[in-house]
mmCIF file of C-alpha atoms in Angstrom:
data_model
loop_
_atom_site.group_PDB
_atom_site.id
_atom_site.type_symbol
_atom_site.label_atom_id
_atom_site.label_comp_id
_atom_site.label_asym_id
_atom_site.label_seq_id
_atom_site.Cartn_x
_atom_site.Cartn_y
_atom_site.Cartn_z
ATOM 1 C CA UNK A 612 -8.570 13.658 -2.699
ATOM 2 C CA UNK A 613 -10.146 14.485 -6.265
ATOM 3 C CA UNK A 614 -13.612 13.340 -7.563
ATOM 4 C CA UNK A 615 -12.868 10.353 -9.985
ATOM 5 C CA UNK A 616 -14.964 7.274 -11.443
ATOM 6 C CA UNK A 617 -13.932 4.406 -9.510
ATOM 7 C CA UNK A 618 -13.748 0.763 -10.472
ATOM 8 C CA UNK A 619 -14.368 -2.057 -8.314
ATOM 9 C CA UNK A 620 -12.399 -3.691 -5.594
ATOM 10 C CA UNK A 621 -12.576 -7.100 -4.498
ATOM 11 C CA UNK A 622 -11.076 -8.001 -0.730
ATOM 12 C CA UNK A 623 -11.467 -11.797 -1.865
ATOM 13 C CA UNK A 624 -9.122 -11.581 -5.245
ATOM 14 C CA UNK A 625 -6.552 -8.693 -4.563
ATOM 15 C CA UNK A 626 -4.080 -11.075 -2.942
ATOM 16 C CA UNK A 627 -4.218 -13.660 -5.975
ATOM 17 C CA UNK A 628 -3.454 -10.883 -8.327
ATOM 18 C CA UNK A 629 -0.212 -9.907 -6.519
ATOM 19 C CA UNK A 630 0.356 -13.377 -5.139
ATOM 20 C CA UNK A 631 -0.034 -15.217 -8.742
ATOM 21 C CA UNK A 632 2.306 -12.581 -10.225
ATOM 22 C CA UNK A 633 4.892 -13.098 -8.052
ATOM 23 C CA UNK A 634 4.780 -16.747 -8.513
ATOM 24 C CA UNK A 635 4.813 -16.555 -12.218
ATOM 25 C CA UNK A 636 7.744 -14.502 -12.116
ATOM 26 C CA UNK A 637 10.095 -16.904 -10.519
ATOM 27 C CA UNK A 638 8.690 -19.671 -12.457
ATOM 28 C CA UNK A 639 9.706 -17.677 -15.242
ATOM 29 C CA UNK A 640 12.912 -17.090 -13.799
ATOM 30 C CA UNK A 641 12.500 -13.295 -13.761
ATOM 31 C CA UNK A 642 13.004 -10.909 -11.019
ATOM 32 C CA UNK A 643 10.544 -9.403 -9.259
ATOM 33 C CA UNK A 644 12.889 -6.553 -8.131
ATOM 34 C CA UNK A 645 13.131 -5.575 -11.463
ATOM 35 C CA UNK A 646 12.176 -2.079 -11.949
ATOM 36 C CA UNK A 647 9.321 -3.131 -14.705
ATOM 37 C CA UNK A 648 7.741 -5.130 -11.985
ATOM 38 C CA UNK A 649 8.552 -3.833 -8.404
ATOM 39 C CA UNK A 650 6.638 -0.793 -8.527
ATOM 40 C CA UNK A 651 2.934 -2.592 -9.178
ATOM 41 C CA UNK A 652 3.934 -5.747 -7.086
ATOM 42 C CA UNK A 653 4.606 -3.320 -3.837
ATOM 43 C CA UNK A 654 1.523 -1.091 -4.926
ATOM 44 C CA UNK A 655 -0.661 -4.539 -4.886
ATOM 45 C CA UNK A 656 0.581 -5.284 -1.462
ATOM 46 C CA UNK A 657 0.059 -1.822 0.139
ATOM 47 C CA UNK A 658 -3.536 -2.348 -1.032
ATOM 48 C CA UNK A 659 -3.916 -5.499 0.535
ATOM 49 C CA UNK A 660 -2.544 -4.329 3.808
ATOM 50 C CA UNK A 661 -4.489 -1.349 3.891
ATOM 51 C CA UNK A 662 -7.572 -3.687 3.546
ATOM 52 C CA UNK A 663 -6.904 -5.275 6.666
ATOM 53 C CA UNK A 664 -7.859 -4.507 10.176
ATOM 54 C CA UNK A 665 -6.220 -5.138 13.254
ATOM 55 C CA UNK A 666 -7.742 -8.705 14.058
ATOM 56 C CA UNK A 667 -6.434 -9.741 10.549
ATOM 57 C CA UNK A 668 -9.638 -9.301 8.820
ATOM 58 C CA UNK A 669 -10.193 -7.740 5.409
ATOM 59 C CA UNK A 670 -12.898 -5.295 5.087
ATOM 60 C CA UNK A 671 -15.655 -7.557 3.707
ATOM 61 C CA UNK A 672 -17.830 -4.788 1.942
ATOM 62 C CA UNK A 673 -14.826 -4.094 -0.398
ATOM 63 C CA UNK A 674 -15.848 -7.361 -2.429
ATOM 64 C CA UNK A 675 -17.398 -7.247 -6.155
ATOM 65 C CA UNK A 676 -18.657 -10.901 -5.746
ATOM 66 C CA UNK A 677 -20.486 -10.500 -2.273
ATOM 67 C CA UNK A 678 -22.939 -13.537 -2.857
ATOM 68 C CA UNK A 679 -20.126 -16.247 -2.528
ATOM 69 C CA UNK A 680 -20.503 -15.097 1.618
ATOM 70 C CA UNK A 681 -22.713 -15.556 3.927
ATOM 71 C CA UNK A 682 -21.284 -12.649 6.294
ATOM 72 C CA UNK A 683 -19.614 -9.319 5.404
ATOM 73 C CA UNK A 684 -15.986 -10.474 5.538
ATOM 74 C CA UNK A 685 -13.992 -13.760 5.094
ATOM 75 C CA UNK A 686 -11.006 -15.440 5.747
ATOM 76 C CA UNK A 687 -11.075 -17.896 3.021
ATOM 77 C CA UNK A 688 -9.038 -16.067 0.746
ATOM 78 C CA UNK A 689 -6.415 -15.598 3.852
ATOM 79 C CA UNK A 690 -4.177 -18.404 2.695
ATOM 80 C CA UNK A 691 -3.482 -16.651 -0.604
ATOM 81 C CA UNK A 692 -2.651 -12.757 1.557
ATOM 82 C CA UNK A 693 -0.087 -15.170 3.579
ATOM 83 C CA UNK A 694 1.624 -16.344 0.526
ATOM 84 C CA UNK A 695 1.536 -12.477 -1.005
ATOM 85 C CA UNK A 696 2.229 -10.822 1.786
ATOM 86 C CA UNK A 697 5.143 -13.701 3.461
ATOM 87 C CA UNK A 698 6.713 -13.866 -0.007
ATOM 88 C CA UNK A 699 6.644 -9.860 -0.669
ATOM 89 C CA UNK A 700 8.155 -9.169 2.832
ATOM 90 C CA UNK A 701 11.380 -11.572 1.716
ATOM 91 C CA UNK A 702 11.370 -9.716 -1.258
ATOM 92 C CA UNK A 703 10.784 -6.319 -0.393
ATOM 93 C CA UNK A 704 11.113 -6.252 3.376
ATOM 94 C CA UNK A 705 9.149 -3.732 5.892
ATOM 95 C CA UNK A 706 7.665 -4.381 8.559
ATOM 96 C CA UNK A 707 4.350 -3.701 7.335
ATOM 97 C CA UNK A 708 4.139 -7.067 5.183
ATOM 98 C CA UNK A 709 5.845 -9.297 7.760
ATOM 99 C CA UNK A 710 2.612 -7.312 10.248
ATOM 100 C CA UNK A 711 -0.175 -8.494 8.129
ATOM 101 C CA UNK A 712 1.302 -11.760 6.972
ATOM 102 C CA UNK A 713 1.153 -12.931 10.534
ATOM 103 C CA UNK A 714 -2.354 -11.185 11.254
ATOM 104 C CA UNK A 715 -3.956 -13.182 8.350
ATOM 105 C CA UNK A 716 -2.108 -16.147 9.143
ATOM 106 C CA UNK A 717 -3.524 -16.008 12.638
ATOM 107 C CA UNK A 718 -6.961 -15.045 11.540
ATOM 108 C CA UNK A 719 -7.380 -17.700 9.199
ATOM 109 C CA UNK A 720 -6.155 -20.436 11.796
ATOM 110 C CA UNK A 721 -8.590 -18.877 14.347
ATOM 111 C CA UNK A 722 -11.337 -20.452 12.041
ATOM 112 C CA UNK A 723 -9.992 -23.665 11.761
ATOM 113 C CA UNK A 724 -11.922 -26.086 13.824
ATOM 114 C CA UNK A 725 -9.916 -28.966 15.956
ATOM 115 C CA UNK A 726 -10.607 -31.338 13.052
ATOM 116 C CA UNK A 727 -8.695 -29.277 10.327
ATOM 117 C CA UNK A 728 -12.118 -27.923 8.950
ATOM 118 C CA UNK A 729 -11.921 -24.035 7.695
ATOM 119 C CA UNK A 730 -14.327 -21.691 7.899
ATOM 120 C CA UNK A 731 -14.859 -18.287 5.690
ATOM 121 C CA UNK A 732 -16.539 -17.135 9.022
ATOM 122 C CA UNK A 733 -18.010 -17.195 12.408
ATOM 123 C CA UNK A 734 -21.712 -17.547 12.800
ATOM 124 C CA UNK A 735 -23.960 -14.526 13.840
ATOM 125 C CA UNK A 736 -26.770 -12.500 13.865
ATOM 126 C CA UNK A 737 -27.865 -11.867 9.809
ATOM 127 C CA UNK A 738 -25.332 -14.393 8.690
ATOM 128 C CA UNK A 739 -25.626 -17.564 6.731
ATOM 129 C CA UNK A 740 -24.117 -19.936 4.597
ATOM 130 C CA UNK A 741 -21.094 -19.398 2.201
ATOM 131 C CA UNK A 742 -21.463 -21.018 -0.973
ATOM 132 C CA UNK A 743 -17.733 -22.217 -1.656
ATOM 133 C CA UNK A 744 -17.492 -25.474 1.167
ATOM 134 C CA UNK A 745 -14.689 -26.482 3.385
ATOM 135 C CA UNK A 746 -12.665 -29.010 1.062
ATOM 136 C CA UNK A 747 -12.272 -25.827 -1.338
ATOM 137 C CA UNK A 748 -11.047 -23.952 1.062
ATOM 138 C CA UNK A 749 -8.614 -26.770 2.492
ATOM 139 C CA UNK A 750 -7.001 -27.011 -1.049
ATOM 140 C CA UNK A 751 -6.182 -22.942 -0.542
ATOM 141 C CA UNK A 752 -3.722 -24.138 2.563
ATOM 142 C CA UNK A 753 -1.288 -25.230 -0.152
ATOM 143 C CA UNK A 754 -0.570 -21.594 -0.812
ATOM 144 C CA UNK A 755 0.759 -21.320 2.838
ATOM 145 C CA UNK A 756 2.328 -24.791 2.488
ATOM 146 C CA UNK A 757 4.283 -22.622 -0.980
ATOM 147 C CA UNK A 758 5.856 -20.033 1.491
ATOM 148 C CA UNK A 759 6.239 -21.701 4.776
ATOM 149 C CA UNK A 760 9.798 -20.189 5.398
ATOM 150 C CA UNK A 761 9.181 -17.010 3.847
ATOM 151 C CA UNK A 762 5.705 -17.145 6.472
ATOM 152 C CA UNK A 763 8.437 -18.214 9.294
ATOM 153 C CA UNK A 764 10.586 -15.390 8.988
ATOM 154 C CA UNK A 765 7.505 -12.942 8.863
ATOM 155 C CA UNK A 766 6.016 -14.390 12.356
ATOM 156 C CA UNK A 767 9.229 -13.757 13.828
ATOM 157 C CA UNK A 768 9.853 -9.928 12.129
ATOM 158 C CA UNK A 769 5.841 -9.528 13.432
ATOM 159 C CA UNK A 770 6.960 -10.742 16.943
ATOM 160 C CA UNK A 771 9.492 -8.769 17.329
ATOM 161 C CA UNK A 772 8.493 -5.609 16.003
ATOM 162 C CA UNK A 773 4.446 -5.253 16.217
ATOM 163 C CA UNK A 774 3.579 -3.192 19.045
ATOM 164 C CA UNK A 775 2.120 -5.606 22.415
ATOM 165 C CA UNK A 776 -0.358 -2.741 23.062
ATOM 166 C CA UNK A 777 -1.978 -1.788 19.932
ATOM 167 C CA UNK A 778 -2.830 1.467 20.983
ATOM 168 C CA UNK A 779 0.744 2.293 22.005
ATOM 169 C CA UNK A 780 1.024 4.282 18.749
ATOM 170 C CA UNK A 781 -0.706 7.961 18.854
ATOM 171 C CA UNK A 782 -0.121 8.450 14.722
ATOM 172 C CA UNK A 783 -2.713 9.278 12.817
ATOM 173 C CA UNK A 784 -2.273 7.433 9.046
ATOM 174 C CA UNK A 785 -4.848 8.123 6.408
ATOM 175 C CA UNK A 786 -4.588 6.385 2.970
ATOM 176 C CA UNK A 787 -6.733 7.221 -0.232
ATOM 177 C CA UNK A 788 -7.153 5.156 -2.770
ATOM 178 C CA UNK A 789 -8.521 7.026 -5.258
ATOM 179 C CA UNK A 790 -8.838 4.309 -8.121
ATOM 180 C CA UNK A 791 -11.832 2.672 -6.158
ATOM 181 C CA UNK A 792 -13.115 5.460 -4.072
ATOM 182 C CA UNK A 793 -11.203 4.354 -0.755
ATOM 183 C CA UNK A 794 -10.448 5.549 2.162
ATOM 184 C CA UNK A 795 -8.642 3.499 5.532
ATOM 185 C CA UNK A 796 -8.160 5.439 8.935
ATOM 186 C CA UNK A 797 -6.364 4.403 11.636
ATOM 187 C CA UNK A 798 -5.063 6.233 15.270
ATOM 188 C CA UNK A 799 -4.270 4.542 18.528
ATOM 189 C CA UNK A 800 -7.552 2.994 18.939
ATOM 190 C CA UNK A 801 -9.591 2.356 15.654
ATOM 191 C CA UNK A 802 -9.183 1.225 12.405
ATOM 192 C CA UNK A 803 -12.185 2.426 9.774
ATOM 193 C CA UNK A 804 -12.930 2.517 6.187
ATOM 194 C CA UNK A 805 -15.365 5.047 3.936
ATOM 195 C CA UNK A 806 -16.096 4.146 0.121
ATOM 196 C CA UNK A 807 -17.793 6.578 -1.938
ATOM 197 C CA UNK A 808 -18.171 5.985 -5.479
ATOM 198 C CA UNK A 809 -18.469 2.562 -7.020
ATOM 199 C CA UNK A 810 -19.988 1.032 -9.849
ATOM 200 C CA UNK A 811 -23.425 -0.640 -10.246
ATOM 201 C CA UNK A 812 -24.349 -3.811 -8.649
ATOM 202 C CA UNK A 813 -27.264 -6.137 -7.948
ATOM 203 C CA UNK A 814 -27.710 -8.557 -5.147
ATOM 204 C CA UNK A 815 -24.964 -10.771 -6.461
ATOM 205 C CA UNK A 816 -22.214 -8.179 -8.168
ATOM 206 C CA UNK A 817 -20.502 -4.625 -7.172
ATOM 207 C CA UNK A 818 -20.085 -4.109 -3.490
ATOM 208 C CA UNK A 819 -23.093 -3.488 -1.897
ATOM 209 C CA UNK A 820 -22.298 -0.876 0.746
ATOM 210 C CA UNK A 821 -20.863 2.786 0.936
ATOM 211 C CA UNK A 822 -20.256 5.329 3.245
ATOM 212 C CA UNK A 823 -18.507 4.484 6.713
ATOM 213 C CA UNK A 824 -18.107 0.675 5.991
ATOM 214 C CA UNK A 825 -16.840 -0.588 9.101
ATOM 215 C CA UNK A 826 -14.824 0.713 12.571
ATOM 216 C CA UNK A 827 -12.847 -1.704 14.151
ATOM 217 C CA UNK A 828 -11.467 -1.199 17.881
ATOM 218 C CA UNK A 829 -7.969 -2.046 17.839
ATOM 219 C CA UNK A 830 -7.801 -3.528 21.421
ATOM 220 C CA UNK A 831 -9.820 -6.076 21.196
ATOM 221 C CA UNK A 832 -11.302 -6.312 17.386
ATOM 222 C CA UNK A 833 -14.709 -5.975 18.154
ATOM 223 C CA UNK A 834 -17.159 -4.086 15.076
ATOM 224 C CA UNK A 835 -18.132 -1.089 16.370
ATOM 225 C CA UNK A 836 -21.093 -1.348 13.625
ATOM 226 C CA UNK A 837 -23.604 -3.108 12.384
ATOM 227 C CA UNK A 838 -23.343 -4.316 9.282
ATOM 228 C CA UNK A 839 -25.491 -6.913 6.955
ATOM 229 C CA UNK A 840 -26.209 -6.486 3.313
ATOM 230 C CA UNK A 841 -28.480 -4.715 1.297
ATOM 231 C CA UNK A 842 -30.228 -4.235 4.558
ATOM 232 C CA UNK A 843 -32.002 -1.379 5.479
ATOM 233 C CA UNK A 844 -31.496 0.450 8.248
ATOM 234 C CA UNK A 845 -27.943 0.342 9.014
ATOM 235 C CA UNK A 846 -25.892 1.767 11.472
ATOM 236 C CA UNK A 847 -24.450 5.233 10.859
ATOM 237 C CA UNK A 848 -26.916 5.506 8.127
ATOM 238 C CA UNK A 849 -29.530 7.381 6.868
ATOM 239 C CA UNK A 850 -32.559 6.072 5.248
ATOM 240 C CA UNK A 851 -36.435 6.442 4.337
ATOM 241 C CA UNK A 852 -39.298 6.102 2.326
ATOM 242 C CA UNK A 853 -38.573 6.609 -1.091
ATOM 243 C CA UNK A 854 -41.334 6.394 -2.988
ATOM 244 C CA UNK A 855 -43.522 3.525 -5.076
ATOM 245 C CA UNK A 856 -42.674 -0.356 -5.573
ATOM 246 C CA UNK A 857 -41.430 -0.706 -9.315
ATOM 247 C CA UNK A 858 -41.157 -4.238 -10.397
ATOM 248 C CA UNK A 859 -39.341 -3.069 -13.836
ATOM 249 C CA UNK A 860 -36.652 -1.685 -11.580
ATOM 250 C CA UNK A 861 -36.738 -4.862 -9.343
ATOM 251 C CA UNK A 862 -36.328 -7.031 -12.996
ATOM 252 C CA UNK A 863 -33.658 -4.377 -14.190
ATOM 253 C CA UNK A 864 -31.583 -5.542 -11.437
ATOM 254 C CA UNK A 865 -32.751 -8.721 -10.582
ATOM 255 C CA UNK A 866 -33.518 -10.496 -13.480
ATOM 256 C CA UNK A 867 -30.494 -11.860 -14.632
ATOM 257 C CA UNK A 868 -29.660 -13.243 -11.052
ATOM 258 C CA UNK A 869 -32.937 -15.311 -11.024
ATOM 259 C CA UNK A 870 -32.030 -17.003 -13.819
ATOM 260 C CA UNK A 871 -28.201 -17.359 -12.029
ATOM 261 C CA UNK A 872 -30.327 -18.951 -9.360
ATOM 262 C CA UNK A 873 -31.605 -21.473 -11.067
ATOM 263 C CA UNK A 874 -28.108 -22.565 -11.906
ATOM 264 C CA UNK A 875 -27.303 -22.561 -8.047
ATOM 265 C CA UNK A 876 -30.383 -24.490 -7.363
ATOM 266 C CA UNK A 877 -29.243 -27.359 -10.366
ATOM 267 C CA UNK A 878 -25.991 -27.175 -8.121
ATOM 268 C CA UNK A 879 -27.598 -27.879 -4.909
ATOM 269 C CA UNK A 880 -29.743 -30.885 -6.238
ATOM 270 C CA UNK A 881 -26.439 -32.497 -7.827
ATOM 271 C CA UNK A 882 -25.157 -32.687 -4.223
ATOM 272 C CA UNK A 883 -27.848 -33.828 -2.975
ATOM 273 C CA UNK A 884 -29.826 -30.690 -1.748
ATOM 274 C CA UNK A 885 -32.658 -30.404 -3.135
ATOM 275 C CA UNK A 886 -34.444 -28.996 -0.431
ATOM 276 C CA UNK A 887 -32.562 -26.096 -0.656
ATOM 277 C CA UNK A 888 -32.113 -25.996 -4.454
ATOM 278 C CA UNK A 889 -35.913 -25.786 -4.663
ATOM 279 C CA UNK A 890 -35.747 -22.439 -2.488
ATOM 280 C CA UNK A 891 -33.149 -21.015 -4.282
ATOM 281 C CA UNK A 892 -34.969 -19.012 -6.876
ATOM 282 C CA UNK A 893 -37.860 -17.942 -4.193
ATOM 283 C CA UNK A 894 -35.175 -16.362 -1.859
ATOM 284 C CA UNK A 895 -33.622 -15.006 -5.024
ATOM 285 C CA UNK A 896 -36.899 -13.038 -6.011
ATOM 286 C CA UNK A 897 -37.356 -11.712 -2.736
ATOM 287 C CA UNK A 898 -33.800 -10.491 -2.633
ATOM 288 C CA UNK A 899 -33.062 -9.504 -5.509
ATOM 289 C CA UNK A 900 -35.840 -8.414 -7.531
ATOM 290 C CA UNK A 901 -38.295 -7.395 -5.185
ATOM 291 C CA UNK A 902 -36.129 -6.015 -2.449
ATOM 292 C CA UNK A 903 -34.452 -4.167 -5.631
ATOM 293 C CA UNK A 904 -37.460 -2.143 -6.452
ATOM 294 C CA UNK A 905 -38.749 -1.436 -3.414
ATOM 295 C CA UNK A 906 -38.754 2.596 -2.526
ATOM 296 C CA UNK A 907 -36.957 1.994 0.758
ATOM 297 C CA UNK A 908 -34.073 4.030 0.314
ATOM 298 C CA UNK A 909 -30.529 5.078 2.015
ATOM 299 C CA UNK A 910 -27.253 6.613 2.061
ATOM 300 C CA UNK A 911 -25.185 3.220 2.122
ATOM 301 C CA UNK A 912 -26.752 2.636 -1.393
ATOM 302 C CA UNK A 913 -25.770 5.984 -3.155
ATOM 303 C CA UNK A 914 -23.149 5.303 -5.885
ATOM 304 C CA UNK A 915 -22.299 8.466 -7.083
ATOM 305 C CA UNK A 916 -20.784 9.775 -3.403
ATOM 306 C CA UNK A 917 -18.231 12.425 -3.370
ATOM 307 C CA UNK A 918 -15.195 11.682 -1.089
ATOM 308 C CA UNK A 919 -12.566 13.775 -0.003
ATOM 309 C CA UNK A 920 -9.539 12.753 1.811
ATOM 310 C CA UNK A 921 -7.349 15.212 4.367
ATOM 311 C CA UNK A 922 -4.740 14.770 7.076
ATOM 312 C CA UNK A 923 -7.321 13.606 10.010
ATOM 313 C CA UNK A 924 -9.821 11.739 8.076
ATOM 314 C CA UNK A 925 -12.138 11.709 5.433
ATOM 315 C CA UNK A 926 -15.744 13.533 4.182
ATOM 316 C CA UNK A 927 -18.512 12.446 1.965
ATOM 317 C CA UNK A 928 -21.120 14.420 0.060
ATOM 318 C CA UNK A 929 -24.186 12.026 0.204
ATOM 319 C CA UNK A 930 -28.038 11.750 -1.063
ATOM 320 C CA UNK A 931 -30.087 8.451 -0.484
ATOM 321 C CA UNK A 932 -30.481 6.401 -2.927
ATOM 322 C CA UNK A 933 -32.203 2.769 -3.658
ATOM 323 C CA UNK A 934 -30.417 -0.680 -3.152
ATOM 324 C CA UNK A 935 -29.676 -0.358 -6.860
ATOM 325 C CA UNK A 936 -27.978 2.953 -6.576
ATOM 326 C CA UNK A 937 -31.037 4.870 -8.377
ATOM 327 C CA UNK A 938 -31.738 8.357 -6.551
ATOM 328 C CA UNK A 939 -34.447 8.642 -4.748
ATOM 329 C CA UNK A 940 -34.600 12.278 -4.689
ATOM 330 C CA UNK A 941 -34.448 13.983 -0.819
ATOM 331 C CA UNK A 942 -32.492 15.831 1.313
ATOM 332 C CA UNK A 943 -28.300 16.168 0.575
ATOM 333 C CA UNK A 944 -25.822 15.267 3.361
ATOM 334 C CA UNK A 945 -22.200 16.231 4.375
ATOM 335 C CA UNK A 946 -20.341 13.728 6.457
ATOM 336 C CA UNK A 947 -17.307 13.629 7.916
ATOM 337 C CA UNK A 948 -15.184 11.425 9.956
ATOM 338 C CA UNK A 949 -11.938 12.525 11.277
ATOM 339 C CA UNK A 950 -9.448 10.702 13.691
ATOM 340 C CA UNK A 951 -9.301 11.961 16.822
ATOM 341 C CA UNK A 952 -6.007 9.833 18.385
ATOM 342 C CA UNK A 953 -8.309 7.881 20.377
ATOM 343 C CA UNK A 954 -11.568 7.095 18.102
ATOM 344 C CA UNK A 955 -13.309 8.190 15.286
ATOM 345 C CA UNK A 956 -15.346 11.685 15.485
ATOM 346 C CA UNK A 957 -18.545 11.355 13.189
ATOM 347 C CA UNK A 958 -20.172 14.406 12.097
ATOM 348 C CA UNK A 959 -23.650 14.220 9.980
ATOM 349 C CA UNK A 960 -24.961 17.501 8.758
ATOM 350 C CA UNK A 961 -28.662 17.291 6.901
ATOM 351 C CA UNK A 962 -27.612 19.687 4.092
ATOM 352 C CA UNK A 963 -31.709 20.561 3.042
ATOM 353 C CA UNK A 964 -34.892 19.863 4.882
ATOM 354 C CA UNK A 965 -36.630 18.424 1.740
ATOM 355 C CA UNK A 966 -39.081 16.471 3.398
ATOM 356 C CA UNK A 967 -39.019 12.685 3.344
ATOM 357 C CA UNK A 968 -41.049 9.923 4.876
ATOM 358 C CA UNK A 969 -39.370 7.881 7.350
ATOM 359 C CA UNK A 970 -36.129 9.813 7.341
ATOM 360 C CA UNK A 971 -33.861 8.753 10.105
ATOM 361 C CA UNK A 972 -30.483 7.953 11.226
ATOM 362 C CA UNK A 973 -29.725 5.306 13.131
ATOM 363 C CA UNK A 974 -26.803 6.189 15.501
ATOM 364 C CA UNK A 975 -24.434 3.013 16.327
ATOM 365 C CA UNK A 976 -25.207 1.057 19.435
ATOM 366 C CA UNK A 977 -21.575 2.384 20.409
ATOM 367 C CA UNK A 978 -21.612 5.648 19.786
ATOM 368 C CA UNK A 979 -20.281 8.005 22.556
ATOM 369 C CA UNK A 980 -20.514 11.696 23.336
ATOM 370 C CA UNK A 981 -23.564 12.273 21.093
ATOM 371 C CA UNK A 982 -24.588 15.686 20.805
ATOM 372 C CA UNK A 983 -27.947 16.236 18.455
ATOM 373 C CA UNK A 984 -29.370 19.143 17.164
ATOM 374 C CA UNK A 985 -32.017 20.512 14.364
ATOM 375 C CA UNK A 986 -29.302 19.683 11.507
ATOM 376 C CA UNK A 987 -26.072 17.797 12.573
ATOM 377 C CA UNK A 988 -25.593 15.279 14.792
ATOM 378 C CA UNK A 989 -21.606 14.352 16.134
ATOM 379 C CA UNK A 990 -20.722 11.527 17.993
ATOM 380 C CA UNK A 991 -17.954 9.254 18.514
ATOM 381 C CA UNK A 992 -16.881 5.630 18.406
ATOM 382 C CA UNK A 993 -13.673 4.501 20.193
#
């Protein structure tokens, strides 16, 4: 793939775009086949698919509005991909569609509790509250409730024709989507995403995290990393020192979301929360104004990363940079991760040996087959 600015993405909103359109076209009484349409409708919904894993999930760190979650992914929005993705497979066909119709359909009714309450996600280490509540996300049902026989005849295409063994199939697929900087892997056993460059972005706005984003195993869905926000280290990362505490950087990115929090904490005492409202704009300068200009510095944060797509995977040329994407000077890195038909073979080369305090990379918890030397460092995750 070329070098390119890249807008945003968000994982949250991309069904609504396509989903909404759709709508409003037969509302209008116009025809969605129609070649003025079809060709950015089906592009929309290839998007959306290729931001969902095997378990159903969308890749959370995809999302230009991170601070409505308390985790790195949600199923909230899941209601609206059924609609987009049920209705586009009537209108379209493939199997594809019909696939992740019933894979988000599933995953959002996995996090519906026996009472009928949903939930944007699971609890778990580094995870808290969403702000959006359960009766907000009980009114999106009604998008599912829009395309229930559209949704019926996807379950049974996805039935019939989605492989029992997921890691039956030994193809190798790599997509780039060069508007945003994306790239989605997949073989017989994994399914990954790498981002390189994005726009700005604070604690609140821009998606917060680049490089290898996530790895999911196909068999059973588990993360094969780590991942929490803004936090430093992560998994398959490297970080260090990067220098001095600046407060003016801290208020350069944080400033305007203290005063958001203040509006979140008027929110809170209205229902009734004051507790928490009170806290608001404490835990919003520490996250994101001091955290901001702190010197602690990695490669997850560096917005200006070159990717490069090819027919086995993907490579990124990387420096370390601070959580708001200011360079923090140091050593260069060339990464690559290429599909190996049963996992994902990570390769980390250290391009310089500028010195840097605290430089490290921490190697995933499930890493395999790690070989280490002065400069690069290959493993793989499967």
């Amino acid at each position: 793939g070329e070098h390119a600015g890249s807008s945003d993405a968000s994982a949250f909103y991309q069904s609504r775009v396509t989903g909404f359109l759709l709508e409003s076209l037969r509302l209008l009484g116009r025809n969605p086949l129609d070649p003025i349409f079809a060709p950015p409708l089906r592009r929309g919904l290839s998007f959306l698919c290729a931001l969902q894993g095997p378990d159903g999930r969308k890749c959370g760190l995809v999302e230009a509005k991170p601070w409505y979650w308390g985790a790195a992914y949600e199923v909230a929005s899941h209601p609206f991909d059924v609609f987009a993705l049920s209705r586009g497979h009537a209108l379209f066909g493939g199997i594809e569609s019909a696939v992740a119709a019933a894979r988000a359909f599933r995953s959002w009714s996995q996090h519906v509790s026996p009472e009928g309450i949903p939930a944007s996600h699971v609890a778990g280490v580094g995870r808290g509250e969403s702000y959006q509540c359960p009766v907000f996300w009980a009114g999106h049902a009604a998008w599912i409730a829009r395309c229930i026989p559209e949704l019926d005849r996807a379950l049974a295409v996805a039935d019939t024709q989605e492989p029992t063994d997921p890691t039956s199939s030994l193809e190798l697929q790599v997509t780039h989507f060069p508007g945003v900087n994306l790239v989605r892997l997949e073989d017989a056993a994994i399914v990954a995403w790498v981002r390189g460059e994005r726009p700005p972005g604070n604690v609140h706005h821009g998606s917060p995290h680049g490089g290898l984003l996530q790895v999911v195993r196909k068999s059973d869905g588990r993360d094969l990393l780590e991942r929490q926000r803004h936090a430093i280290p992560q998994e398959a990362e490297w970080s260090a020192k990067g220098g001095l505490f600046s407060i003016f950087r801290g208020l350069r990115s944080g400033a305007r979301e203290l005063r958001f929090s203040l509006w979140l904490a008027r929110t809170d005492a209205r229902a009734g929360r004051l507790w928490r409202g009170l806290k608001r704009p404490f835990e919003m300068f520490k996250q994101g104004v001091m955290a901001f200009g702190s010197g602690d510095s990695s490669t997850a944060f560096d917005r200006e990363a070159e990717l490069h797509s090819f027919a086995d995977g993907a490579s990124l040329s990387s420096g370390l940079a601070r959580r708001d994407g200011s360079s923090s000077g140091g050593p260069r890195f060339s990464r690559s991760f290429r599909l190996a038909g049963d996992g994902l073979l990570v390769e980390e080369k250290l391009l310089d040996p500028k010195p840097m305090r605290g430089l490290v990379y921490r190697i995933p918890a499930a890493a395999e087959d790690v070989e280490r030397s002065d400069r690069v460092l290959r493993y793989k995750l499967s």
